[in-house]
PDB file of C-alpha atoms in Angstrom:
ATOM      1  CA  UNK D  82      -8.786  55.300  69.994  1.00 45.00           C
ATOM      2  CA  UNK D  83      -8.234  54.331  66.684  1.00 46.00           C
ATOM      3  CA  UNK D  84      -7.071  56.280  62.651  1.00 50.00           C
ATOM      4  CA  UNK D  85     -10.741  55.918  62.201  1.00 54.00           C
ATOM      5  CA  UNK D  86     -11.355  59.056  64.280  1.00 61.00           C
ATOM      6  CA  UNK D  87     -12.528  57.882  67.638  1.00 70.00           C
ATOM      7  CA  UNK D  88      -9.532  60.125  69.529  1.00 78.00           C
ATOM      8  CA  UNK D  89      -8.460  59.226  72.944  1.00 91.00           C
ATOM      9  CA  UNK D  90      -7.951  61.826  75.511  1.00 96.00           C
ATOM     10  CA  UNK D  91      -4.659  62.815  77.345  1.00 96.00           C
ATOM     11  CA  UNK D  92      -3.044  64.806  79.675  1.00 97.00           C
ATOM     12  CA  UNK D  93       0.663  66.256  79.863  1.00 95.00           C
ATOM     13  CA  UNK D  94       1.834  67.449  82.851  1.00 97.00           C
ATOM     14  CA  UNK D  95       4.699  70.168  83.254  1.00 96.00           C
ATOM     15  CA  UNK D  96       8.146  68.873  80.779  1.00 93.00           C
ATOM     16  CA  UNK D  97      11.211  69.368  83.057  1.00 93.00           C
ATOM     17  CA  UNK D  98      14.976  68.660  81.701  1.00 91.00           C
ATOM     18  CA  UNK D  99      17.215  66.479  83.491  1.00 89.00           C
ATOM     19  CA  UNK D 100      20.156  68.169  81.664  1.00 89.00           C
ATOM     20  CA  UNK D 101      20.188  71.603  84.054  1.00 89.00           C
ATOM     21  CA  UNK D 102      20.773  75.174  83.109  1.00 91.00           C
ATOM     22  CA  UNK D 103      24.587  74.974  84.182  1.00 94.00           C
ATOM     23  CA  UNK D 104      25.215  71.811  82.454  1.00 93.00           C
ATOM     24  CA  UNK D 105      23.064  73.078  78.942  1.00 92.00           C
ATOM     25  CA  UNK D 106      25.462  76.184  79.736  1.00 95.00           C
ATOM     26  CA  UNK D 107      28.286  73.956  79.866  1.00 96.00           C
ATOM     27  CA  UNK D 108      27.295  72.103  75.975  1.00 96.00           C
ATOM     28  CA  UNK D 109      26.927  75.132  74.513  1.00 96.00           C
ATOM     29  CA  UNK D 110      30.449  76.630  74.868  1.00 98.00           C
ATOM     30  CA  UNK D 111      32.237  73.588  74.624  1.00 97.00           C
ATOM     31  CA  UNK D 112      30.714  73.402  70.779  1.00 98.00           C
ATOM     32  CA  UNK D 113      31.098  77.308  70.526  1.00 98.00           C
ATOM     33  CA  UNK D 114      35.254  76.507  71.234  1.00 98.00           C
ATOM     34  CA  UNK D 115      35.054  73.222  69.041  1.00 98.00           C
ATOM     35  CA  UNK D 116      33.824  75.826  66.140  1.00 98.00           C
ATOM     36  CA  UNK D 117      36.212  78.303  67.291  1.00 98.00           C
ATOM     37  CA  UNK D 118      39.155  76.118  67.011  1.00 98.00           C
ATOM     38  CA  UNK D 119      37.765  75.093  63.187  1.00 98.00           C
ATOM     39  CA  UNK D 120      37.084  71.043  64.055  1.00 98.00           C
ATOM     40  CA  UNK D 121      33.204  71.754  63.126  1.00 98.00           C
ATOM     41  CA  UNK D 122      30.852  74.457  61.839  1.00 97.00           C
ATOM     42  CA  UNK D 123      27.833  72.980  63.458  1.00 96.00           C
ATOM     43  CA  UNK D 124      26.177  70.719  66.440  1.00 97.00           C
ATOM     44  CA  UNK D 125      22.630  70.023  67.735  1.00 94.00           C
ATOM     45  CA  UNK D 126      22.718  69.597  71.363  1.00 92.00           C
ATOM     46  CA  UNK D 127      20.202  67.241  72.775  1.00 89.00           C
ATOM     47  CA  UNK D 128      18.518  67.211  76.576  1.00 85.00           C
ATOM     48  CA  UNK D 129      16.560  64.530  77.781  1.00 88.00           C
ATOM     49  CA  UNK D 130      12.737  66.160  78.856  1.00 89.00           C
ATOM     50  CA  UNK D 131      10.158  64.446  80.656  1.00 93.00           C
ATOM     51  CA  UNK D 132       6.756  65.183  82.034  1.00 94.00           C
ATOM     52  CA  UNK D 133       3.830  62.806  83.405  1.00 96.00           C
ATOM     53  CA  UNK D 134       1.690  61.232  81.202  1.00 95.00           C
ATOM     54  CA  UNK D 135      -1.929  60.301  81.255  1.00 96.00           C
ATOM     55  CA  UNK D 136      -4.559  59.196  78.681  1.00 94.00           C
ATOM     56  CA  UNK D 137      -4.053  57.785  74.930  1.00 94.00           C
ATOM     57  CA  UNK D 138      -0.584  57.717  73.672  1.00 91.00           C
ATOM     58  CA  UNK D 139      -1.844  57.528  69.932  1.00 91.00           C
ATOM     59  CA  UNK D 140      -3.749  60.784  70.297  1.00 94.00           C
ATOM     60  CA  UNK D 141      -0.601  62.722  71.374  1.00 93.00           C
ATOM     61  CA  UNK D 142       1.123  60.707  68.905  1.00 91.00           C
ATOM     62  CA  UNK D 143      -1.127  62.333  66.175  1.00 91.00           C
ATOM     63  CA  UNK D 144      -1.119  65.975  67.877  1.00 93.00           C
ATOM     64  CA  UNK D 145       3.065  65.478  67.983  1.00 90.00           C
ATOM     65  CA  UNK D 146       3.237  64.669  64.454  1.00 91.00           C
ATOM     66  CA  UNK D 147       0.345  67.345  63.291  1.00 92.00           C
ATOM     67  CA  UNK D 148       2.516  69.916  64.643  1.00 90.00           C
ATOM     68  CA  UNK D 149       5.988  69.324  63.976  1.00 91.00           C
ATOM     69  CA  UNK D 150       5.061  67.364  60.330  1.00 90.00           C
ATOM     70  CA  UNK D 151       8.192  64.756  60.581  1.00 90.00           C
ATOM     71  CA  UNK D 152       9.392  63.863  57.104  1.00 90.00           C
ATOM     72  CA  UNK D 153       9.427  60.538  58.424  1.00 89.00           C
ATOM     73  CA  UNK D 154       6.939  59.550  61.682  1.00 85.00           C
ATOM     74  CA  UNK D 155       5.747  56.318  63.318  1.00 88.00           C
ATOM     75  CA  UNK D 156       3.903  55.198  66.189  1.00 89.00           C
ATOM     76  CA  UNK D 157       4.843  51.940  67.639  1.00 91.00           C
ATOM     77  CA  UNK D 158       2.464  49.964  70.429  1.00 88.00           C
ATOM     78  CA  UNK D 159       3.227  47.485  71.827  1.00 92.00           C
ATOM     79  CA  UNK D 160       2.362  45.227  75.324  1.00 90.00           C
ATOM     80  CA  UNK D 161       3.716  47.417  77.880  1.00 90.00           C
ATOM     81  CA  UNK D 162       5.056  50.678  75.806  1.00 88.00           C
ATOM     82  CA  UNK D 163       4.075  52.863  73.172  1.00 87.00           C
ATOM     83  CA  UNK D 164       6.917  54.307  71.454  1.00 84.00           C
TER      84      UNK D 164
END
C-alpha cells in the first residue's frame, strides 16, 4: 500500500448527486440568462457526488490521478481521513 508498488485494493460503489436533475436543470439556465444578459461568457457548475467507499484510498488516489492527469495532484493521509 505504498509508491513502491505494493497496491491496495478498493471498491466504489454506485456515485449518486445530491444536487438533483431539477435543481442541475435549475443552474444551468440561470448561467444560460446570466450569459444572455452579457454579465459573463462562461461558468462551471459544480454538484457534490458521493458513493461508498471500501479498500485503499491511495490506490484510487493513483487510478484518479492516472486518468484524469491533474496538472497539479496530491494525496493527503492523515489519522482519520485521506484527502
Amino acid at each position: 500500500k505504498d509508491h513502491d508498488g505494493d497496491r491496495g485494493e478498493y471498491a466504489l460503489g454506485r456515485a449518486g448527486s445530491s444536487t438533483g436533475r431539477a435543481r442541475y436543470v435549475q443552474q444551468v439556465e440561470r448561467v444560460r440568462a446570466y450569459i444572455g444578459a452579457g454579465d459573463i461568457y462562461q461558468a462551471n457548475i459544480a454538484h457534490h457526488l458521493s458513493c461508498k467507499f471500501d479498500g485503499d484510498p491511495l490506490a484510487c488516489a493513483q487510478d484518479l490521478q492516472r486518468g484524469a492527469e491533474p496538472r497539479y495532484g496530491a494525496t493527503m493521509r492523515f489519522e482519520h481521513r485521506d484527502l
